[in-house]
Amino acid sequence: MLADCIWDMGYRPSKADPDVWLKPAIMPDGSRYYSMLLCYLDDVISINMKPRVAIDGIEAVFKLRNDTAEVPEMYLGGGLSYVENASGTKCCI
């Protein structure tokens, strides 16, 4: 089960939404943040400094659709766009 795999990777479901999984993490500069996995059935988005790490953990247990993980263009029917903010950080909107 996907939830068991995510739990075993150290993520915990948020109290507000059980489809949002959180894991404490540390940025290269020492700042603390939460790595997040957004899950709905078999769709997963990883929000992390290194998003591929979580996807690789899932891929070690489950076969990915078309054997690939990609930067999403849509999630749950909504289109996603990517922009760069004033400090040069890429953001999804």
C-alpha angles and dihedrals in degrees: 000000000000093000090057091051092050091047090051089054089060100260121134128200115253118246091235098051126011090206091064111078122194134198125178112244140172126229120225089259091056096257115141123232140153121260108217137204117195109202134184117168101305098343115100131178119191117210107191143115085258104025094174092068093069093042090051089052091053092043090055088065105028135041110244120227108267087000090273143104117203141179100272123246093182137023123190091344096309123115118239126211130190125219136171117237126217092275092052097255115144111234133187118227 
